Short mmCIF file of C-alpha atoms in Angstrom, two decimals:
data_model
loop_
_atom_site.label_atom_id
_atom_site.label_comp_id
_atom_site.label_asym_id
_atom_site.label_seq_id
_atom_site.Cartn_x
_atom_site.Cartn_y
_atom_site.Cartn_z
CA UNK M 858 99.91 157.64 57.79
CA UNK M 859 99.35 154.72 55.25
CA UNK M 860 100.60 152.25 57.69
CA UNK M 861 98.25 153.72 60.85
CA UNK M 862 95.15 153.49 58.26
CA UNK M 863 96.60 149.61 56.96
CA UNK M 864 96.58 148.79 60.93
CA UNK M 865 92.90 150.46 61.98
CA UNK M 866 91.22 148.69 58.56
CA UNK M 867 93.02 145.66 59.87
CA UNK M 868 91.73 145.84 63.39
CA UNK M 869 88.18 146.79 61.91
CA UNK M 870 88.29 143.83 59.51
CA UNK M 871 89.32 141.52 62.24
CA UNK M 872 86.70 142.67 64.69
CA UNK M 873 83.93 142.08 62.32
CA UNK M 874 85.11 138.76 61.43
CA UNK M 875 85.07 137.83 64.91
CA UNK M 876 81.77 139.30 65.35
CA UNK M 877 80.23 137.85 62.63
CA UNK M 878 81.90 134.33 64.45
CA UNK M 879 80.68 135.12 67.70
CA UNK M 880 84.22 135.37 69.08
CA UNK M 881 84.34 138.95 70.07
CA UNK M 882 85.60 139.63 73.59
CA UNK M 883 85.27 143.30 75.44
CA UNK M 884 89.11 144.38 75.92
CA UNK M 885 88.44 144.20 79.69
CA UNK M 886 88.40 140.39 79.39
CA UNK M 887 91.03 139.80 77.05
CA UNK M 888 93.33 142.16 79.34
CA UNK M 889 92.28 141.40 82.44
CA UNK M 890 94.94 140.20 85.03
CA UNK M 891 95.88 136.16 85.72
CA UNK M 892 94.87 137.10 89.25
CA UNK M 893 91.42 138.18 87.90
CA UNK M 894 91.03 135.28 85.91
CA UNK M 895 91.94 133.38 88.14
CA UNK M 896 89.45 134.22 90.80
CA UNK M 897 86.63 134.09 88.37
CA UNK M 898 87.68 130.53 87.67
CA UNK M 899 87.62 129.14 91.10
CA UNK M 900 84.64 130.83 92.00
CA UNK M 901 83.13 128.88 89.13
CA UNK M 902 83.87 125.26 90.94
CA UNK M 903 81.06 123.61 91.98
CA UNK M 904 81.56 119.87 92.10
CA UNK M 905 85.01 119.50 93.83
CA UNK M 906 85.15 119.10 97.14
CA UNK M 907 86.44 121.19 99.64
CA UNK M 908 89.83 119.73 100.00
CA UNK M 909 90.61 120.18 96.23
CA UNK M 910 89.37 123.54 96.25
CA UNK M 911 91.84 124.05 99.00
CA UNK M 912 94.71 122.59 97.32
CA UNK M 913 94.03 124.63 94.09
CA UNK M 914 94.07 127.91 96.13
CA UNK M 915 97.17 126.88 97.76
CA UNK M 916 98.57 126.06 93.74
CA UNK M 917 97.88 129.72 93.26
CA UNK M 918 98.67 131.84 96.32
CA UNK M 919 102.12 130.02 96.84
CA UNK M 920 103.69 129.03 93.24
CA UNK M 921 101.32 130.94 90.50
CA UNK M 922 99.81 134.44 91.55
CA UNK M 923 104.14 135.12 92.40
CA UNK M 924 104.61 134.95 89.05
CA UNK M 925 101.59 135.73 86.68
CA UNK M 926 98.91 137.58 89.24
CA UNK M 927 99.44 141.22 87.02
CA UNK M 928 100.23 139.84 83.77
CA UNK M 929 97.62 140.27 81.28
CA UNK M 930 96.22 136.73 79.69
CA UNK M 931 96.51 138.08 76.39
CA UNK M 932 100.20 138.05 77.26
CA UNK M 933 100.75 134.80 78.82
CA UNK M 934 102.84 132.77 76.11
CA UNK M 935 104.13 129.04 75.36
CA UNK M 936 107.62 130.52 75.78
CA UNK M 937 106.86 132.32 79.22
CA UNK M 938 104.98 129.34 80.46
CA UNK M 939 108.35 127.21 79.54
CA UNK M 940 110.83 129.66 81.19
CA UNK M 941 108.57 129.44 84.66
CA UNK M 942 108.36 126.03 84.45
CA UNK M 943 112.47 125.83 84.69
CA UNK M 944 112.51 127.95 87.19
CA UNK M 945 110.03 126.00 89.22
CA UNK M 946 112.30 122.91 88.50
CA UNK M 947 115.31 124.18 89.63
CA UNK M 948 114.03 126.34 92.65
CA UNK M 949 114.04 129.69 91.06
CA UNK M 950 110.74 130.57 90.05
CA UNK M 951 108.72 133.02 92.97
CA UNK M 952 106.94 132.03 95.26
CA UNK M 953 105.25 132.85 98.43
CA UNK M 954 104.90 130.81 101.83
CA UNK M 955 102.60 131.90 104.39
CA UNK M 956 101.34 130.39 108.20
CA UNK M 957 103.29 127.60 109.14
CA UNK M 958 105.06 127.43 105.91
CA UNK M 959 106.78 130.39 106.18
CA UNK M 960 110.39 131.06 106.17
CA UNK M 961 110.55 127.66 104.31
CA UNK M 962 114.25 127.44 102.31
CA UNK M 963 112.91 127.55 98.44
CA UNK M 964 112.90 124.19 97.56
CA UNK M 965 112.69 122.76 93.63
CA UNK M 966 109.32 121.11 92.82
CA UNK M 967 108.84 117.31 91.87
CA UNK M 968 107.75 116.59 88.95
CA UNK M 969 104.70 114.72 90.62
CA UNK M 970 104.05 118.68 92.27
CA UNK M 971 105.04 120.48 89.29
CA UNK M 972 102.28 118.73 87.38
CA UNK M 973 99.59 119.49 89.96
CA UNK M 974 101.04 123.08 89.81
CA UNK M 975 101.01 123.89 86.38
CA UNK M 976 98.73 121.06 84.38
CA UNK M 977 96.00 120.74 87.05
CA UNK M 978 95.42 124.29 88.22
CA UNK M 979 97.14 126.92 85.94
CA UNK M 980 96.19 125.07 82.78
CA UNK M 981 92.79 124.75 83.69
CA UNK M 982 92.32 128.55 84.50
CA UNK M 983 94.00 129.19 80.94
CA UNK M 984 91.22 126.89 79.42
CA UNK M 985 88.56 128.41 81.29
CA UNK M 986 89.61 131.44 79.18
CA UNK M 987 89.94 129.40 75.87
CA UNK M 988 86.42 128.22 76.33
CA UNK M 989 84.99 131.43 76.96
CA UNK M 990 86.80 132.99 74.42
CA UNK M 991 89.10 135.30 75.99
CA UNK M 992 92.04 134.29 74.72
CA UNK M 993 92.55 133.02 71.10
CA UNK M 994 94.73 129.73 71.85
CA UNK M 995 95.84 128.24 74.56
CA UNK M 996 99.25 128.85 75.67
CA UNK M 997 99.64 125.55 77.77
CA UNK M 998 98.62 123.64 74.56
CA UNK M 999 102.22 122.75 73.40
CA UNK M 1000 103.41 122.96 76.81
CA UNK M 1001 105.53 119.82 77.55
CA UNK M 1002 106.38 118.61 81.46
CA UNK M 1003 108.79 116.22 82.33
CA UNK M 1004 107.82 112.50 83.16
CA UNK M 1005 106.61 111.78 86.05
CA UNK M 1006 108.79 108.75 86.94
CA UNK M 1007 107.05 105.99 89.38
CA UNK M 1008 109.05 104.12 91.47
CA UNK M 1009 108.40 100.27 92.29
CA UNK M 1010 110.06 101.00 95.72
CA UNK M 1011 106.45 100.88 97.78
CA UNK M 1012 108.34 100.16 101.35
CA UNK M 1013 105.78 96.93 101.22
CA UNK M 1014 105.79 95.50 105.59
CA UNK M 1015 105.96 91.94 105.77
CA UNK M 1016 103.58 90.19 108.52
CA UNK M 1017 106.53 90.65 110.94
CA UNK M 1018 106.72 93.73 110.70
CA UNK M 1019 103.06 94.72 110.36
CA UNK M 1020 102.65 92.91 113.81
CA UNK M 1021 105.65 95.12 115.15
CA UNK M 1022 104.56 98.59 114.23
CA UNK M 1023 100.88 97.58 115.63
CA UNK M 1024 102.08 96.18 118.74
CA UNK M 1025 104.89 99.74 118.98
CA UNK M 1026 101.66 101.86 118.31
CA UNK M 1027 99.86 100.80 121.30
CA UNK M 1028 102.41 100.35 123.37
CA UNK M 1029 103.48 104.24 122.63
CA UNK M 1030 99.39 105.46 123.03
CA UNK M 1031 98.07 102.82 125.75
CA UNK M 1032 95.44 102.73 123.49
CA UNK M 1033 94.61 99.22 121.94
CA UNK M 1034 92.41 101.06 119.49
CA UNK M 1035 95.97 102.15 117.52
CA UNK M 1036 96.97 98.43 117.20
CA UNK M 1037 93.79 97.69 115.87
CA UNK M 1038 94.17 100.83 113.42
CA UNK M 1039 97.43 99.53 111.94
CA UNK M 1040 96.14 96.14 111.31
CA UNK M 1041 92.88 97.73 109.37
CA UNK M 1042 95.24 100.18 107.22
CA UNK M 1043 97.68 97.18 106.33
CA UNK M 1044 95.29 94.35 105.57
CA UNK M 1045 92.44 96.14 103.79
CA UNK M 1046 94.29 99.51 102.67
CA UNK M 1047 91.38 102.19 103.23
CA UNK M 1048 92.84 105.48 103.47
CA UNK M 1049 93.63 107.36 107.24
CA UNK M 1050 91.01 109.37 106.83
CA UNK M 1051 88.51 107.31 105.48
CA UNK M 1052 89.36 104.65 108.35
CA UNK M 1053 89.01 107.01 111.22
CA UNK M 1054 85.77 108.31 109.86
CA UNK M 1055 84.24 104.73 110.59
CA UNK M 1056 81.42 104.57 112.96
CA UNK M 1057 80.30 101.52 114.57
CA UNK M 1058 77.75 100.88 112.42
CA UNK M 1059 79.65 100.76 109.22
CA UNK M 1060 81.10 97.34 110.42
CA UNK M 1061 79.00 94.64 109.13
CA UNK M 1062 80.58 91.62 111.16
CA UNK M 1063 78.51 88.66 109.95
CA UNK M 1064 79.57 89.71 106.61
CA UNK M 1065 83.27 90.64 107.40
CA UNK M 1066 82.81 93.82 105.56
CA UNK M 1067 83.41 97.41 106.50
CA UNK M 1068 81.80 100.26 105.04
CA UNK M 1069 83.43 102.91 103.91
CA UNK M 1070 80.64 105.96 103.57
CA UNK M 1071 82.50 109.12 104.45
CA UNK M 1072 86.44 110.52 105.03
CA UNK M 1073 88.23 113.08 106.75
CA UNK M 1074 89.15 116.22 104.62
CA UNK M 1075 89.91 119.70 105.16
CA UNK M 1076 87.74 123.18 104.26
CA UNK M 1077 89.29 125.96 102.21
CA UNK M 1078 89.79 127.15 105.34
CA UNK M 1079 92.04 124.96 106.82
CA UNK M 1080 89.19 123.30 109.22
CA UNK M 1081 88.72 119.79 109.82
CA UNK M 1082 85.14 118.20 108.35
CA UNK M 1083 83.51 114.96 107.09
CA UNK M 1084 82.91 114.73 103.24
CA UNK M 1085 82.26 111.76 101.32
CA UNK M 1086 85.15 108.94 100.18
CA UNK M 1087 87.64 110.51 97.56
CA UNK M 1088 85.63 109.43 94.33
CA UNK M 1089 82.29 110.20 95.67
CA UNK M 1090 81.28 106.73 96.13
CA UNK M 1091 81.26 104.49 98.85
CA UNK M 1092 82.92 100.56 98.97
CA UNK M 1093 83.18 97.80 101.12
CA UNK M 1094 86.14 97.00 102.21
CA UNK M 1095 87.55 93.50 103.68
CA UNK M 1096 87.61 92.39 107.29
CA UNK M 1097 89.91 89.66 108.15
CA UNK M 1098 88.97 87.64 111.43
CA UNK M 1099 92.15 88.66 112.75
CA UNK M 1100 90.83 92.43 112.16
CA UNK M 1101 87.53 91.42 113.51
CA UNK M 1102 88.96 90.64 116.68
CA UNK M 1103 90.59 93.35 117.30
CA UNK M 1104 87.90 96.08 116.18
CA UNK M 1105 85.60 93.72 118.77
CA UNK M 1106 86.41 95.37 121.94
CA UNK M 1107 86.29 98.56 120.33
CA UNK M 1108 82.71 98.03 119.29
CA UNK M 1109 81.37 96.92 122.27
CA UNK M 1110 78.50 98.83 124.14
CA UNK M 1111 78.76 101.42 121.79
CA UNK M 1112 75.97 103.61 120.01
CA UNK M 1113 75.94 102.66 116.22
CA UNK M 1114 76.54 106.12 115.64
CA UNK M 1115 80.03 106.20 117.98
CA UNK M 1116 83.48 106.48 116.18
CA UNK M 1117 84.77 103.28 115.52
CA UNK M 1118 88.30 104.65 116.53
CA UNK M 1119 87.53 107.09 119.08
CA UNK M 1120 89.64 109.06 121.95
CA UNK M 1121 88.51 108.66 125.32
CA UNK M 1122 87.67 112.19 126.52
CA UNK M 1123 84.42 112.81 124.91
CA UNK M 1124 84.85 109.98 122.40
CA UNK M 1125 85.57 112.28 119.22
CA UNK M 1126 87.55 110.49 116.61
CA UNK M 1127 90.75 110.46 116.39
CA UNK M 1128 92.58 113.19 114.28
CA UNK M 1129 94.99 111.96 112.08
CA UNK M 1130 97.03 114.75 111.87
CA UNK M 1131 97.47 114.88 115.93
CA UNK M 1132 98.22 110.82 115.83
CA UNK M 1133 100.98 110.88 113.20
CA UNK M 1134 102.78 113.11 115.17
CA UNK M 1135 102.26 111.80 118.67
CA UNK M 1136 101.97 107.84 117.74
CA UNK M 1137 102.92 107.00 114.47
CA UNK M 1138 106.50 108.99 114.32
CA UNK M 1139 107.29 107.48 117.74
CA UNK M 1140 106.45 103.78 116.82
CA UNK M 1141 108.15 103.87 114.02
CA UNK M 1142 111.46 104.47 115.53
CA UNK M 1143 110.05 102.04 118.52
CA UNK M 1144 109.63 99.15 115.58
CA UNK M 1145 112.76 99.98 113.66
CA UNK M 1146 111.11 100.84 110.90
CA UNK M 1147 112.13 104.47 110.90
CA UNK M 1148 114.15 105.45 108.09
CA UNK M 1149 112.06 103.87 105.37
CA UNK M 1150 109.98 106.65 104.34
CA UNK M 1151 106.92 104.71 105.90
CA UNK M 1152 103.49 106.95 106.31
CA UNK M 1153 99.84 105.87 107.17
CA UNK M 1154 99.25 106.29 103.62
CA UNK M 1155 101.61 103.54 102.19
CA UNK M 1156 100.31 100.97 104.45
CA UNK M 1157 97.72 100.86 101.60
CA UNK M 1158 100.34 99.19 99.27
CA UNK M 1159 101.11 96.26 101.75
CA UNK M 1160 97.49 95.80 101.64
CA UNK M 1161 97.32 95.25 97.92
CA UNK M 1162 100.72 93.11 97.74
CA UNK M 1163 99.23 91.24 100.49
CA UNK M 1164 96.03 91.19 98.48
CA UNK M 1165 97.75 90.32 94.80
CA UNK M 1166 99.93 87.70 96.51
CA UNK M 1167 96.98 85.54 97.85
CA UNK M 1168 95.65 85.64 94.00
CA UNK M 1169 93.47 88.95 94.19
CA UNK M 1170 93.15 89.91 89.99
CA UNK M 1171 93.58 94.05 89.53
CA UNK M 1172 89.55 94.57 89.69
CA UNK M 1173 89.32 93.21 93.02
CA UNK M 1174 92.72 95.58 94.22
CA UNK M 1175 90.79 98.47 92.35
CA UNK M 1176 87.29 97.97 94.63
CA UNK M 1177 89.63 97.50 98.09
CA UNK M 1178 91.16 100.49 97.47
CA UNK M 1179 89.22 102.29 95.59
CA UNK M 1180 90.93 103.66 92.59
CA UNK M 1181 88.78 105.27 90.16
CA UNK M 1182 89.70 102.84 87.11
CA UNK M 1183 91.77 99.52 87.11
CA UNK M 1184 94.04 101.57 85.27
CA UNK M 1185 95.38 103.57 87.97
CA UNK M 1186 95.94 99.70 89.96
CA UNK M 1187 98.05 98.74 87.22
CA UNK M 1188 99.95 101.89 87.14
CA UNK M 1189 100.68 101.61 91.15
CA UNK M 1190 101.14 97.40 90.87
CA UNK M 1191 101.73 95.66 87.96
CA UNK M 1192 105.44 94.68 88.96
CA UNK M 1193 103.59 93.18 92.49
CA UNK M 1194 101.53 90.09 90.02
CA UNK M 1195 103.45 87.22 88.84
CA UNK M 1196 104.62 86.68 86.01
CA UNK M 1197 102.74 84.36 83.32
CA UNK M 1198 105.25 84.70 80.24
CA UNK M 1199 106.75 80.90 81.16
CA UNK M 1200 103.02 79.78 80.99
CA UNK M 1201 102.76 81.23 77.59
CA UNK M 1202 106.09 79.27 76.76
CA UNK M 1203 105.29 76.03 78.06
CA UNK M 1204 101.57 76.68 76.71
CA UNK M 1205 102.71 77.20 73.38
CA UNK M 1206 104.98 74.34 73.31
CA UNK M 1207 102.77 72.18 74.14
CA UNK M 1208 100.27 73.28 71.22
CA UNK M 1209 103.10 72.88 68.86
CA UNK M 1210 104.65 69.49 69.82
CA UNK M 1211 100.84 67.94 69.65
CA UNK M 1212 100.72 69.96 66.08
CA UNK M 1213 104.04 68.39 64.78
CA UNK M 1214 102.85 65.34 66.36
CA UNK M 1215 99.80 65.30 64.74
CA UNK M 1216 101.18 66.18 61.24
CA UNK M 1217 103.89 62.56 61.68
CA UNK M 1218 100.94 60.85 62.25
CA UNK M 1219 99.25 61.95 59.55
CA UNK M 1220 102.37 61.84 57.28
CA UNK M 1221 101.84 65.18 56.66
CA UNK M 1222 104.88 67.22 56.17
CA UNK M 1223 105.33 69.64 59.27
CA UNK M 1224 104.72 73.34 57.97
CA UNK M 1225 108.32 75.14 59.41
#
């Protein structure tokens, strides 16, 4: 009897501390599911766009609702959160594939994916909580994931063998417009979507400049759209004259408003999704250069080595590709600029044998 009395004048002195703090929460939030939380969360995102919204709701439907959607957040703990995250390393952890991915064997997660997973989306539903005050502490505060390891292996093209895969992509299409695609995506490095969004008008010949103003993405529900570049803002990229030449044909006669890179019935652009499958993959093999893990994508980083090589300083990389900071540049290429630790050698010598020099001179004893 003492101890139920103890444990009510507990609970009573608690709850008027917290009300006195400001920090009471109605049980129905502190015990409401994950899956409720959850919702409420991503119904309070505003300012993503639509393909991030997507990609968090695939996070949850496929690798988090499995496992926490009827678990209480009041009982979500640092040593649950730990046990899941195993189990999504080694392929245990539930999960749920649906559409296209399903039947899918259960795979293990990257660490790359396991961060997006459990950082990006379940931690920030868990802080949503935090900062509303659901939730005393954060479980995911303590919460350590494993490294993401970069490699320096960026299957960089040489000119050869940009020139090859160009020349293989038409040849598999007909189309000249895919030749000129692959030369744009190696030499300047905009992204596939952002490059196929181009419309006539964003190419500023004169000023060998093309403007990149909008990109491909995809809605929450799967649909294809337009939506503005992937940090919101808009850069110029380069135009070689080589580039220039080829987007020429392309451009003339055409509306301002036409897609730069355009099929021919009814001139809509060209889907990226449709051409990796029915040019890219098939050039690639047609080139040779199957096998090396090669995508649209990573034709970005043989535009910056191409860029770095011909003396191009990490702000200059950062703008072409557009990175949001020069930090992210330097993450992706430090190993690509030269070295300039013998110029600090010779440098220093140099100061030090006209020192020492100096000092003889002088006949002033040489300080060790």
């Amino acid at each position: 009897m003492s101890s139920t009395k103890g444990d009510a004048e507990a609970y009573e002195a608690e709850l008027e501390d917290n009300l006195r703090a400001d920090r009471y929460a109605p049980p129905e939030l502190t015990e409401q599911s994950f899956r409720q939380l959850a919702e409420t969360w991503i119904a309070s995102k505003k300012r993503p766009k639509e393909v991030s919204l997507a990609a968090y709701r695939t996070d949850l439907d496929v690798h988090i609702l499995p496992r926490w959607a009827s678990t209480p957040i009041s009982q979500v703990t640092r040593q649950a959160i730990e046990e899941w995250v195993e189990a999504l390393l080694d392929g245990t952890a539930p999960r749920t594939y649906t559409g296209r991915s399903e039947g899918r064997a259960v795979t293990a997660l990257s660490h790359s994916r396991l961060n997006d997973v459990v950082a990006r989306t379940f931690g920030s539903v868990l802080g949503y909580a935090r900062d509303e005050g659901w939730i005393a502490r954060d479980p995911m505060l303590r919460v350590e994931l494993p490294r993401i390891e970069r490699s320096h292996d960026l299957a960089l093209l040489s000119y050869a063998e940009v020139e090859r895969l160009a020349q293989a992509c038409m040849e598999v299409s007909g189309e000249h417009r895919d030749r000129a695609l692959i030369y744009l995506l190696a030499s300047a490095g905009p992204r596939i979507g952002e490059a196929t969004a181009l419309r006539v008008a964003d190419i500023r010949v004169d000023a060998r400049r093309a403007d990149i103003r909008r990109t491909w993405t995809t809605t929450t529900k799967g649909a294809r759209a337009v939506g503005p570049p992937k940090t919101w803002e808009s850069r110029a990229i380069p135009l070689h004259d080589y580039v220039l030449d080829e987007l020429a044909p392309l451009m003339e006669g055409q509306e301002p408003d036409a897609w730069l890179f355009r099929v021919q019935r009814g001139g809509g652009a060209v889907d990226q999704r449709n051409w990796r499958g029915r040019v890219w993959v098939p050039a690639l093999a047609k080139s040779g250069l199957d096998g090396r893990g090669l995508t649209p994508h990573k034709l970005r980083h043989t535009a910056a080595s191409a860029a770095i090589a011909a003396g191009a300083d990490p702000l200059v990389v950062q703008t072409m590709l557009g990175h949001k900071t020069a930090k992210e540049t330097m993450r992706t290429y430090a190993h690509l600029w030269p070295d300039r630790l013998d110029e600090v050698i010779d440098a220093v010598t140099r100061h030090r044998d006209a020192a020492l020099d100096l000092a003889r001179r002088s006949s002033l004893k040489p300080v060790a």
